[in-house]
Short mmCIF file of C-alpha atoms and ligand atoms in Angstrom, two decimals:
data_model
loop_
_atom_site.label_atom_id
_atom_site.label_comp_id
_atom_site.label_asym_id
_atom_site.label_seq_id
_atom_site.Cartn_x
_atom_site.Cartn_y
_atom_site.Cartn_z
CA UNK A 1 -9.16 14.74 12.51
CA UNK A 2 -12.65 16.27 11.72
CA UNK A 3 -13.07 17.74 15.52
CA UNK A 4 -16.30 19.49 15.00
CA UNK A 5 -17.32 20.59 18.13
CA UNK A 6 -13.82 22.32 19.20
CA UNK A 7 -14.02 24.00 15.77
CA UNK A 8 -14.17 28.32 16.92
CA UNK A 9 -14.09 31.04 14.45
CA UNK A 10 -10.74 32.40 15.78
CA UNK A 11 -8.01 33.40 14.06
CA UNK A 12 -4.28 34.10 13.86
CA UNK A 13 -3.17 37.20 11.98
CA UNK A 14 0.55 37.47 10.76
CA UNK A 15 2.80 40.26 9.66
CA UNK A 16 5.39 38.62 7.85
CA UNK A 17 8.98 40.14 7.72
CA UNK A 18 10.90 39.95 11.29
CA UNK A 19 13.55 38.33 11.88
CA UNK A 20 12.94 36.42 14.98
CA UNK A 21 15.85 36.53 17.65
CA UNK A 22 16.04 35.09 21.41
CA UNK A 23 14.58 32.21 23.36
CA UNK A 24 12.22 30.26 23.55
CA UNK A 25 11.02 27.20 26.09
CA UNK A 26 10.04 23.85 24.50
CA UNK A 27 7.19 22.41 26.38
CA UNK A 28 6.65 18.85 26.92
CA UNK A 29 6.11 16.40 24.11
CA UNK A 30 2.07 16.34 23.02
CA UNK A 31 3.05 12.28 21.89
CA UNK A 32 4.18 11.37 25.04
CA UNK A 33 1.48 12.93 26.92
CA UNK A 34 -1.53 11.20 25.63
CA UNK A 35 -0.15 7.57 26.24
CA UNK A 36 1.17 8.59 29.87
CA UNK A 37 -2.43 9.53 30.84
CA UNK A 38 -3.49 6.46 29.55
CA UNK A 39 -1.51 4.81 32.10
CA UNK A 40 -3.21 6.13 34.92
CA UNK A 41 -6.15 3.24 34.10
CA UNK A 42 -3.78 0.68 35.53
CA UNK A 43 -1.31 3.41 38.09
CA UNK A 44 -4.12 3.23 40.78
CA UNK A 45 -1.57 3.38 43.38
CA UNK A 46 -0.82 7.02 42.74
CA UNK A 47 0.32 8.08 39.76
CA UNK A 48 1.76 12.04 38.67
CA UNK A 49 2.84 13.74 35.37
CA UNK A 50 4.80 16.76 35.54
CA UNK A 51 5.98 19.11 32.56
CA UNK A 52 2.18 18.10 31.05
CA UNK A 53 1.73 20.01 28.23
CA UNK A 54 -1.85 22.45 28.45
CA UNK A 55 -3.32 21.60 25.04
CA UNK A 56 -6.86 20.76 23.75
CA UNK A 57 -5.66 17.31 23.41
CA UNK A 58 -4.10 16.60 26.86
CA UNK A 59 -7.44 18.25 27.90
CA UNK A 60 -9.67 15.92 26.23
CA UNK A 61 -7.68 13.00 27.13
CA UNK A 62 -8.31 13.97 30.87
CA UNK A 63 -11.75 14.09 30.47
CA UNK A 64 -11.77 11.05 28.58
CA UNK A 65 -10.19 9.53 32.08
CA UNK A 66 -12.23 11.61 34.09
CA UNK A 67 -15.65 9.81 32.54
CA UNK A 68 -13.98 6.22 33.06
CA UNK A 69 -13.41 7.24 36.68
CA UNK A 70 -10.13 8.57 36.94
CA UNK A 71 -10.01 12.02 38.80
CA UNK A 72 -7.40 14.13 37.72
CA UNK A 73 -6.38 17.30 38.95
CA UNK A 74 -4.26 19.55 36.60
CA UNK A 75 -1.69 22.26 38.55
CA UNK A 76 1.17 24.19 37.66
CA UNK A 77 2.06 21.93 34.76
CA UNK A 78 1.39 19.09 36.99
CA UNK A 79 -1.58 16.35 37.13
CA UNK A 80 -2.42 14.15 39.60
CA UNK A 81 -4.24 10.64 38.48
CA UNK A 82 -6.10 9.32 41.84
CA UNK A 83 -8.59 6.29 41.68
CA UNK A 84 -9.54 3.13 39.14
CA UNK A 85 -11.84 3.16 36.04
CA UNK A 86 -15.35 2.73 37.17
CA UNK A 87 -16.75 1.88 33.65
CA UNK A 88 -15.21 -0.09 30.79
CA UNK A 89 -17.10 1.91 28.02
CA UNK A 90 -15.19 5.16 26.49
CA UNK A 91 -17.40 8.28 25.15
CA UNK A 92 -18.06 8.78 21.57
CA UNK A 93 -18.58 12.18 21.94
CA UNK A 94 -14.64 12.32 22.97
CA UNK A 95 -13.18 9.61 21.27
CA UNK A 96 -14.46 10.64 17.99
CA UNK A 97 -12.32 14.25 18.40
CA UNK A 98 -9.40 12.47 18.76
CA UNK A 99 -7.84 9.47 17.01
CA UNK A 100 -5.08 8.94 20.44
CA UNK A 101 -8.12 7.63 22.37
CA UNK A 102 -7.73 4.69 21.01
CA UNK A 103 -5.08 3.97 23.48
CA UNK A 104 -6.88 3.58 26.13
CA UNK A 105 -8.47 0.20 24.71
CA UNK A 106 -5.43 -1.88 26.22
CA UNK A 107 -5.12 -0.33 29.80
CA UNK A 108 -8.79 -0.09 30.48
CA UNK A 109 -8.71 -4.17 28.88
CA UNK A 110 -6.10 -4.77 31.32
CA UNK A 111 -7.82 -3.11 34.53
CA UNK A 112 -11.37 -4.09 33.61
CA UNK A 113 -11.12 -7.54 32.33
CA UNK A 114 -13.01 -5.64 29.28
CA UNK A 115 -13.42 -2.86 27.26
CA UNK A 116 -15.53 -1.05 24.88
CA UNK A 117 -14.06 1.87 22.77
CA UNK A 118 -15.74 3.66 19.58
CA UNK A 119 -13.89 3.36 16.65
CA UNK A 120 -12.06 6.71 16.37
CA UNK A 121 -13.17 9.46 13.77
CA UNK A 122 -11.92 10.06 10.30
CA UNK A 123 -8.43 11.84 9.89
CA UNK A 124 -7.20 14.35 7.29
CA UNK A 125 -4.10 12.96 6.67
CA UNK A 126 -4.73 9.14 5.93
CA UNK A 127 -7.71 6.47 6.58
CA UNK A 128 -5.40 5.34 9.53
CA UNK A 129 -6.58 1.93 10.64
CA UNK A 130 -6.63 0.71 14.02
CA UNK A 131 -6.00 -3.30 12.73
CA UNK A 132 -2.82 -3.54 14.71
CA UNK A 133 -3.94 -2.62 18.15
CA UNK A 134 -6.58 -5.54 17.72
CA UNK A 135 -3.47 -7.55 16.57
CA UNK A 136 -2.16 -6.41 19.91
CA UNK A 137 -5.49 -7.44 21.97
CA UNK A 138 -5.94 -10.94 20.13
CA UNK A 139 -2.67 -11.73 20.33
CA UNK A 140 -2.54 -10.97 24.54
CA UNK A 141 -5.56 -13.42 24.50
CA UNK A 142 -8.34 -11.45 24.16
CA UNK A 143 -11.82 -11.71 22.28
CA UNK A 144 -12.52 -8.82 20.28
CA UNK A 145 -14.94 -8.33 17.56
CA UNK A 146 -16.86 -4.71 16.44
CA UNK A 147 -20.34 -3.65 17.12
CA UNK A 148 -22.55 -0.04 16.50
CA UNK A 149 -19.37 1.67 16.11
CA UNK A 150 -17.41 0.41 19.15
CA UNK A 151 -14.44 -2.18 19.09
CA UNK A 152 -15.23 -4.86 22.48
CA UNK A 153 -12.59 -6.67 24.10
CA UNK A 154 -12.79 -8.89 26.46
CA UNK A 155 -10.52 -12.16 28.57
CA UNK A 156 -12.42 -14.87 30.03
CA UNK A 157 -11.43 -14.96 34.09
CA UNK A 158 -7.65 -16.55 33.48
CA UNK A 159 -6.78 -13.06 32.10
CA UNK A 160 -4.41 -11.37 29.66
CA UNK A 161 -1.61 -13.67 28.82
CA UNK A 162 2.08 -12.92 27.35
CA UNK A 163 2.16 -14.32 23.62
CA UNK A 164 3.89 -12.93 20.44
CA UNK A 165 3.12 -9.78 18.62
CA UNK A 166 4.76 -9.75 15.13
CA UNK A 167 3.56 -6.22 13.69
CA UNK A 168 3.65 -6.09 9.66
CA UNK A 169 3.77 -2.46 9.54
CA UNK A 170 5.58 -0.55 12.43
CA UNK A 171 3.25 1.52 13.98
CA UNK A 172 3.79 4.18 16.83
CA UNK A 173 0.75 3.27 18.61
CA UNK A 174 -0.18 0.04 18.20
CA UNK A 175 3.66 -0.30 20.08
CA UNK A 176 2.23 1.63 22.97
CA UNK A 177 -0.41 -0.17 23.34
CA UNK A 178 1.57 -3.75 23.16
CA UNK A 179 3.46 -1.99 26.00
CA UNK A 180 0.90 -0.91 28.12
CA UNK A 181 -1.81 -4.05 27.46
CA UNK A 182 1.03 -6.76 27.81
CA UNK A 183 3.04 -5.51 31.46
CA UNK A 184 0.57 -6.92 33.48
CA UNK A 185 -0.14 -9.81 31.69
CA UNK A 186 0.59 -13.36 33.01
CA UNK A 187 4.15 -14.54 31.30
CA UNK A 188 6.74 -13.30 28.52
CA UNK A 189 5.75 -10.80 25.58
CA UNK A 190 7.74 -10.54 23.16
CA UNK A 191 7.43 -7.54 20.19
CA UNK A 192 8.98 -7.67 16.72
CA UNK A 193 9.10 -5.06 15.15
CA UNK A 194 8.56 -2.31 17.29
CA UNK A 195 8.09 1.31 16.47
CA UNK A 196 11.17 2.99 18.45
CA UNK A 197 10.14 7.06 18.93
CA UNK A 198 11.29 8.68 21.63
CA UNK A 199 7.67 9.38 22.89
CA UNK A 200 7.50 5.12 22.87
CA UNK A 201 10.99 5.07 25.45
CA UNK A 202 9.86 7.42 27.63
CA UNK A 203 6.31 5.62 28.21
CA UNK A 204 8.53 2.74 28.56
CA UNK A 205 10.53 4.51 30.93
CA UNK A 206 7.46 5.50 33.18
CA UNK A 207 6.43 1.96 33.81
CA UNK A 208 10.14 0.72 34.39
CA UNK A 209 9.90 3.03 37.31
CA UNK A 210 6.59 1.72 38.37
CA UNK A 211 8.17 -1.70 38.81
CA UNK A 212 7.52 -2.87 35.25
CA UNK A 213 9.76 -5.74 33.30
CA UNK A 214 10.18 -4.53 30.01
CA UNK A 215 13.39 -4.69 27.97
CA UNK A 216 14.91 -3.53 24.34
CA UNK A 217 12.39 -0.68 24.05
CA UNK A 218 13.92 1.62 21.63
CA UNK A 219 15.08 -1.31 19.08
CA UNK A 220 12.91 -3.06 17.10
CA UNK A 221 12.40 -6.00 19.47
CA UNK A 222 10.88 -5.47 22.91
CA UNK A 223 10.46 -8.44 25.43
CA UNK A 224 7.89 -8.19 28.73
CA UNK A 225 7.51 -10.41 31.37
CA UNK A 226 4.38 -9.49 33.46
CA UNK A 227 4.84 -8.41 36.77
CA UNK A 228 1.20 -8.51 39.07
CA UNK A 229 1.45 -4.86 40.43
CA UNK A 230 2.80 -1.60 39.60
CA UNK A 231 4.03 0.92 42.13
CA UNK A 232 3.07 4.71 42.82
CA UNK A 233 5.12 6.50 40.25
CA UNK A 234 6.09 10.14 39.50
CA UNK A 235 7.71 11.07 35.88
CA UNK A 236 8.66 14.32 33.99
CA UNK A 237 7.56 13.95 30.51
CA UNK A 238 9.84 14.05 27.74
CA UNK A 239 10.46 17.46 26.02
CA UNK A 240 8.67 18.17 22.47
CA UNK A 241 10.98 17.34 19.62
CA UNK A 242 8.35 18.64 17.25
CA UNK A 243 7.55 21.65 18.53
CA UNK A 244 11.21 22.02 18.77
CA UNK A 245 11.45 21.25 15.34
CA UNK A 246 8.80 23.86 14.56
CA UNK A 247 10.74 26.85 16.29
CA UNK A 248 14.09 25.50 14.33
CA UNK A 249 12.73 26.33 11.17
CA UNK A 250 11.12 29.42 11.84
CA UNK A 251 14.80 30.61 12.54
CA UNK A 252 15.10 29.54 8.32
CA UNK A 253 12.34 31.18 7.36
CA UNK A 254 12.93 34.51 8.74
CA UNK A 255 17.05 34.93 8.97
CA UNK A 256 16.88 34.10 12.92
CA UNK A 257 18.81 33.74 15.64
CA UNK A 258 17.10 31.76 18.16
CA UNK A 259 18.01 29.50 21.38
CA UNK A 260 15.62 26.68 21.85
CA UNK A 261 15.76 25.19 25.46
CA UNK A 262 14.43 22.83 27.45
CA UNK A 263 15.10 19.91 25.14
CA UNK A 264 16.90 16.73 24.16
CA UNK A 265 18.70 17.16 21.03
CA UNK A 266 19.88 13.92 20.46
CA UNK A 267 16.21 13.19 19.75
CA UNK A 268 16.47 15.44 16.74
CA UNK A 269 19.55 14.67 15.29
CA UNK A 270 18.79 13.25 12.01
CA UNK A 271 16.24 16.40 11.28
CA UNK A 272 19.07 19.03 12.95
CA UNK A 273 21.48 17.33 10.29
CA UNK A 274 19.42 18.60 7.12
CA UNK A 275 18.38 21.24 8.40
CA UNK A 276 22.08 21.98 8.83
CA UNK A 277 22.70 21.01 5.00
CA UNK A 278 19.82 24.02 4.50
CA UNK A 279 22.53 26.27 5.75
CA UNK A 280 21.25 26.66 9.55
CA UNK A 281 24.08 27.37 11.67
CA UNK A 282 23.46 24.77 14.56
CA UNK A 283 24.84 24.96 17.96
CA UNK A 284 23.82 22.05 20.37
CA UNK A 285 24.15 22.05 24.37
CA UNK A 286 23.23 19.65 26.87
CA UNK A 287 19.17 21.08 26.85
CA UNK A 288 19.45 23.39 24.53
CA UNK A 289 20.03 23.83 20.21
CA UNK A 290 21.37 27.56 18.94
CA UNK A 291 20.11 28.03 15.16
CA UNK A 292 21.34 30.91 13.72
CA UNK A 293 20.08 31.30 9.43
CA UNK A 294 21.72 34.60 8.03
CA UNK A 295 20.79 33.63 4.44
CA UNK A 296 18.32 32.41 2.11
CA UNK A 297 17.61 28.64 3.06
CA UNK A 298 19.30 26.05 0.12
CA UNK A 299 17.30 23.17 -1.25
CA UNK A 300 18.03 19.66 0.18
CA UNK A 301 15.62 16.50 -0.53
CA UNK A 302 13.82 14.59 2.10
CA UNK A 303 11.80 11.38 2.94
CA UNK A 304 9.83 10.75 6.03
CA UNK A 305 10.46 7.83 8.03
CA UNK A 306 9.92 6.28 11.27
CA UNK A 307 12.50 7.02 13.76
CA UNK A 308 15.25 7.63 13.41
CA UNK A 309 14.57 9.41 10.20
CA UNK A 310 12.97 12.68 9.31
CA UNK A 311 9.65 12.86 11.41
CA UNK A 312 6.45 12.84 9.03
CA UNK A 313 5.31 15.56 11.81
CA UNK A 314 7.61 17.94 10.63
CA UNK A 315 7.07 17.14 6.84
CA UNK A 316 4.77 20.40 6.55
CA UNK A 317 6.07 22.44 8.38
CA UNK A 318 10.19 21.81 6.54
CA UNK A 319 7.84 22.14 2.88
CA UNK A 320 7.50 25.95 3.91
CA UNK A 321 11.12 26.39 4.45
CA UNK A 322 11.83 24.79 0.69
CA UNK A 323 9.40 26.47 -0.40
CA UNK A 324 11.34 30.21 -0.32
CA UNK A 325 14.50 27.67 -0.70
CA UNK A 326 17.41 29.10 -3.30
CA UNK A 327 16.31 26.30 -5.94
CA UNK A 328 14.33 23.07 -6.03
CA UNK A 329 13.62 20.05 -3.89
CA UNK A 330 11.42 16.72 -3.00
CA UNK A 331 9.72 15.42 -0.24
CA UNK A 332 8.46 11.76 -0.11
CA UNK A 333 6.07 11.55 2.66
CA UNK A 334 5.55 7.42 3.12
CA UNK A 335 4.01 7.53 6.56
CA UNK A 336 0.30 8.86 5.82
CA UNK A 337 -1.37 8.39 2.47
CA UNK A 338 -2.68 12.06 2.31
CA UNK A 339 -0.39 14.46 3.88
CA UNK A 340 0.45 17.31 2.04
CA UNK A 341 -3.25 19.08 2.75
CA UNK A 342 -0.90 22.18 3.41
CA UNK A 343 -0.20 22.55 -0.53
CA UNK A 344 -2.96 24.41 -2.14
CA UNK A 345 -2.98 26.93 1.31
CA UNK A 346 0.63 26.99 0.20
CA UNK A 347 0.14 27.93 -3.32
CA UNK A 348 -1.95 30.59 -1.89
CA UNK A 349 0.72 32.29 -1.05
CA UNK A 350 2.71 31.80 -3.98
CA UNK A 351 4.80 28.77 -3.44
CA UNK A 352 5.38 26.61 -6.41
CA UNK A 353 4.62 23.07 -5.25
CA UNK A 354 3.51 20.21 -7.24
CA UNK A 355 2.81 16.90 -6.22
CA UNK A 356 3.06 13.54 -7.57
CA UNK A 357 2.33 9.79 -5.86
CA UNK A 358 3.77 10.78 -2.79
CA UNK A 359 6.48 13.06 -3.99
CA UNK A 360 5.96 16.93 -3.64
CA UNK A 361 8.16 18.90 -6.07
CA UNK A 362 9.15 22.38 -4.62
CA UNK A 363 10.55 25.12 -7.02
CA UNK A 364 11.44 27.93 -4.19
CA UNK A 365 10.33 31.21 -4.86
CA UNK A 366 12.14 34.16 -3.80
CA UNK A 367 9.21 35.93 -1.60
CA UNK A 368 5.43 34.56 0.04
CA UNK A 369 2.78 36.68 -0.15
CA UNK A 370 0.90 37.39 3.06
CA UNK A 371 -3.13 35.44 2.15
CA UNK A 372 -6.03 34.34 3.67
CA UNK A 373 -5.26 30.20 3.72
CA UNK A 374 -6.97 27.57 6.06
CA UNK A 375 -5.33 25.27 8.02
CA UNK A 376 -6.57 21.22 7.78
CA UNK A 377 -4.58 19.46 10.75
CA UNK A 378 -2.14 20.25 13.03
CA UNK A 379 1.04 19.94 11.33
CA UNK A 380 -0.22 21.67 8.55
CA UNK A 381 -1.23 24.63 10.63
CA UNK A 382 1.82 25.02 11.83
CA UNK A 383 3.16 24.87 8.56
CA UNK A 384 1.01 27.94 6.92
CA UNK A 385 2.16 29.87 10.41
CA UNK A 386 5.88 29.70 9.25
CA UNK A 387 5.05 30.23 5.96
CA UNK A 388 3.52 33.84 7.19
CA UNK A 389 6.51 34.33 9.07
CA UNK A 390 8.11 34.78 6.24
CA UNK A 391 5.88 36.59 3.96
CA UNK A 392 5.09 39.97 2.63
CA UNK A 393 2.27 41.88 4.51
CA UNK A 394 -0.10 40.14 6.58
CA UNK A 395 -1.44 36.81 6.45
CA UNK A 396 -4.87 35.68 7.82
CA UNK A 397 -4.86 31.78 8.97
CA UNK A 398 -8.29 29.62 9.63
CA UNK A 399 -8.79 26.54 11.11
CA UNK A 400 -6.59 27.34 14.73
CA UNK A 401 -8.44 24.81 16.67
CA UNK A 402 -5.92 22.55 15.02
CA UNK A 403 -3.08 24.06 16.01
CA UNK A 404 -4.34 24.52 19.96
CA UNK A 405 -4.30 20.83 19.89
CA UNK A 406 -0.71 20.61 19.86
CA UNK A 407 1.02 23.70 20.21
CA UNK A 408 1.43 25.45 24.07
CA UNK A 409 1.15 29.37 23.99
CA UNK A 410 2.22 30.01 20.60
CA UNK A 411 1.45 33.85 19.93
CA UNK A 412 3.25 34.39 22.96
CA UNK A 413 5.96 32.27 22.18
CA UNK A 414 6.41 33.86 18.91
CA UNK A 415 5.99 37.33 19.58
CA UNK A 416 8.46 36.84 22.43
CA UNK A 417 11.11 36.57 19.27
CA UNK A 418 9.76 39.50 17.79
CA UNK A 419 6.80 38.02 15.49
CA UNK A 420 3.62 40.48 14.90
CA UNK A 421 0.95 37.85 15.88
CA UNK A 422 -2.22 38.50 16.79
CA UNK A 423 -5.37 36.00 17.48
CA UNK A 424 -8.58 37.46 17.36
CA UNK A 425 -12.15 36.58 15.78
C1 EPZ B 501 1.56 8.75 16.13
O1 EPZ B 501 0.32 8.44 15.49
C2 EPZ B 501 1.51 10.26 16.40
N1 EPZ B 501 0.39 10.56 17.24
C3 EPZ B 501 1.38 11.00 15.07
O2 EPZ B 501 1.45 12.40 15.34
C4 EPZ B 501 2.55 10.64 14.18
O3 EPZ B 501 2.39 11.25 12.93
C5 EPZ B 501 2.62 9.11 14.00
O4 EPZ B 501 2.68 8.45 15.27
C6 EPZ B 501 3.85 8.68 13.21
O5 EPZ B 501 5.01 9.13 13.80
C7 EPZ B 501 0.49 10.35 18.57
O6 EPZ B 501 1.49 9.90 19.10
C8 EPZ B 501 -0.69 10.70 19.42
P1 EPZ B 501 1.22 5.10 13.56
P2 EPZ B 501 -0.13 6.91 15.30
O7 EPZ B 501 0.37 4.07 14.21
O8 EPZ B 501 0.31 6.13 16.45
C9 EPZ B 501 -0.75 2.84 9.88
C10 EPZ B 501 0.85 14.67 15.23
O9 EPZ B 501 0.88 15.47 14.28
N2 EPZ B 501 -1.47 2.02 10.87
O10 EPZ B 501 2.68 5.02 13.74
O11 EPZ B 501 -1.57 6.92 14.96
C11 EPZ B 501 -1.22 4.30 9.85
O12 EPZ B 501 -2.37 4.46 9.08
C12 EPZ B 501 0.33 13.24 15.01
O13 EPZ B 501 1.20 14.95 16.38
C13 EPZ B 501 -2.18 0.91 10.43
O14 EPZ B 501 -2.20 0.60 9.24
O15 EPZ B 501 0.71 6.55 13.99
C14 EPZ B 501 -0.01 5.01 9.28
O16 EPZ B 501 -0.04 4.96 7.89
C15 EPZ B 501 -0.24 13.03 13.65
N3 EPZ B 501 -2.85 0.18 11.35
C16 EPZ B 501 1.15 4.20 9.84
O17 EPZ B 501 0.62 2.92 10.23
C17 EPZ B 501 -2.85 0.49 12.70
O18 EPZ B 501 -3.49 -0.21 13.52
C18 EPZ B 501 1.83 4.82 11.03
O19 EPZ B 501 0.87 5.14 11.99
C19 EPZ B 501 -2.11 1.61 13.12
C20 EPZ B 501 -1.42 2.37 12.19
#
């Protein structure tokens, strides 16, 4: 995502060489986040989030709201929606930072009888088309056709209306928005196949509680019958398995010992398995994973695939770890055409990664070298900060404002475990 005006000329400094030992608190889960807000466009009997992640994203998705007419007040990890959209037309200037926006086409459809959204900026790690949540709108009954920049939907007075959604490609969002476009629509939805993510089930879960009829999320086939109202509703948001994720293999990069709390592991399990196979001791509790890594990580192969499989959004960041692995190893990324944007920084620091339709071929090297690199989206950013971790002398990362989009307190998280982080300018 090309976010020009959030772009700031900070940036992170790492001395590479701890080993990183002790706790650290997961926050909750950025993916869940920006579809809950969304909700609050049709919530408009009071609606709160708790455990709301304070990142530029949820930011700009609350202003986003706030310029439709939703007030929202933001406290203690808290936010309270209050009021109905007032317009039906989104701002460019915030849509274009961020491609999520686009999920507020079906709520604002379903509150306003219509809706006009711009067509969200370009994205670093694929040309990521937004043909499915018109799918989604048509096939609910709506008219929607492109104009200047902006997708327009609209219903005639009869409404949305319950029909079949048949999705070619499964698609995290387009899901979330056949969810949230289709529960007060007049009659029976039914989805086929369904994106199932965890950040899709708790959404799910949120409107369940606000009186909705929705059943089978979290398979591939998801039936709705439309309800006319929705309820005042509080929810906890789910905990982030990614930045979970993230922590987990900074305990493989620099010999760690760390406790990672406040989460779900069974959303992880697939990705906890290989990174077992790595040689990661793993210890799971109820909220909380143990991963202890006393040696040098060991190869182990990898494809990214929806879930359950290994999450694309921790593609980079595991492509560090094999790259200081004891031998070689493949990653097939088959989510986003263009995601390995975190090689060449990579090779900077003397990983030996080459990459082929798809397929990036990972020779590990004994030892990084700490380099100036520059990160390109958010994964990837989080990807070069693990890398540094682990490296000789200091490292100097560019491009933070991607990483602020989706990571909560970072420095301090990581020099809680003993990193030497520092942001400056
Ligand atoms: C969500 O993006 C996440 N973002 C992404 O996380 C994540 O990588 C992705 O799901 C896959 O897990 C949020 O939840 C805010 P998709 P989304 O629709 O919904 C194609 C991060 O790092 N497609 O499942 O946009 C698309 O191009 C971000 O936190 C269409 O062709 O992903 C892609 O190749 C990055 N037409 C594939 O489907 C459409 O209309 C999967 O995309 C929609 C998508």
């Amino acid at each position: 995502m090309n976010d020009f005006s959030n772009e700031s000329n900070e940036k992170i400094f790492i001395t590479g060489g701890t080993q990183l030992q002790g706790n650290v608190r997961i926050s909750g889960a950025k993916n869940a986040a920006l579809p809950l807000m969304t909700l609050s466009l049709i919530l408009n009997k009071g609606f709160t989030l708790s455990n709301m992640p304070d990142l530029a994203d949820t930011r700009l998705m609350s202003n986003l709201l706030a310029e439709l007419g939703i007030n929202n007040s933001w406290k203690f990890g808290k936010v309270n929606f209050h009021g109905a959209p007032k317009i039906n037309e989104a701002s460019y200037e915030l849509v274009r930072q961020m491609r999520a926006s686009i999920l507020v086409l079906g709520p604002l459809l379903a509150s306003k009888g219509s809706a006009r959204v711009p067509l969200p900026g370009g994205c670093a790690i694929g040309t990521r088309p937004i043909d499915l949540h018109v799918l989604v709108m048509e096939a609910l009954g709506a008219n929607v056709y492109y104009d200047s920049g902006f997708i327009i939907a609209s219903v005639g007075s009869e409404g949305l209306k319950g029909g079949l959604i048949d999705f070619p490609k499964v698609s995290v969002g387009a899901t979330e928005s056949a969810i949230m476009t289709s529960v007060l629509a007049k009659g029976k939805t039914t989805i086929i196949n369904a994106a199932h993510e965890p950040e899709i089930v708790d959404l799910a879960k949120c409107l369940i509680s606000a009186g909705a009829d929705i059943n089978g999320v979290g398979t591939s086939t998801i039936i709705i019958n439309g309800v006319n109202e929705l309820n005042p509703v509080d929810h906890e948001i789910v905990p982030d398995r990614i930045e979970a994720g993230s922590f987990a293999i900074a305990s493989g990069m620099t010999k760690g010992n760390i406790e990672i709390t406040h989460i779900r592991p069974k959303d992880l399990e697939f990705f906890l398995k290989v990174l077992n196979y790595t040689g990661s001791e793993i210890k799971i509790d109820t909220n909380s994973i143990n991963i202890t890594s006393s040696k040098r990580p060991e190869p182990y192969d990898i494809v990214t695939q929806t879930h359950p499989g290994f999450p694309t959004d921790l593609q980079a960041q595991y492509m560090a770890l094999m790259s200081i692995a004891s031998g070689s190893a493949f990653i097939k990324e088959t989510i986003f055409e263009n995601r390995f944007m975190h090689v060449p920084e990579l090779l900077r620091m003397g990983a030996n990664i080459s990459i082929k339709n798809q397929i990036a071929s990972i020779i590990g090297v004994k030892e990084l070298k700490g380099s100036k690199v520059m990160a390109s989206d958010l994964r990837a950013s989080m990807s070069l900060i693990l890398a540094a971790l682990a490296a000789l002398g200091t490292s100097e990362i560019d491009g933070i404002h991607h990483l602020d989009r989706g990571y909560e307190k970072i420095e301090d998280k990581l020099s809680n475990l003993g990193a030497i982080i520092r942001r400056s300018k």
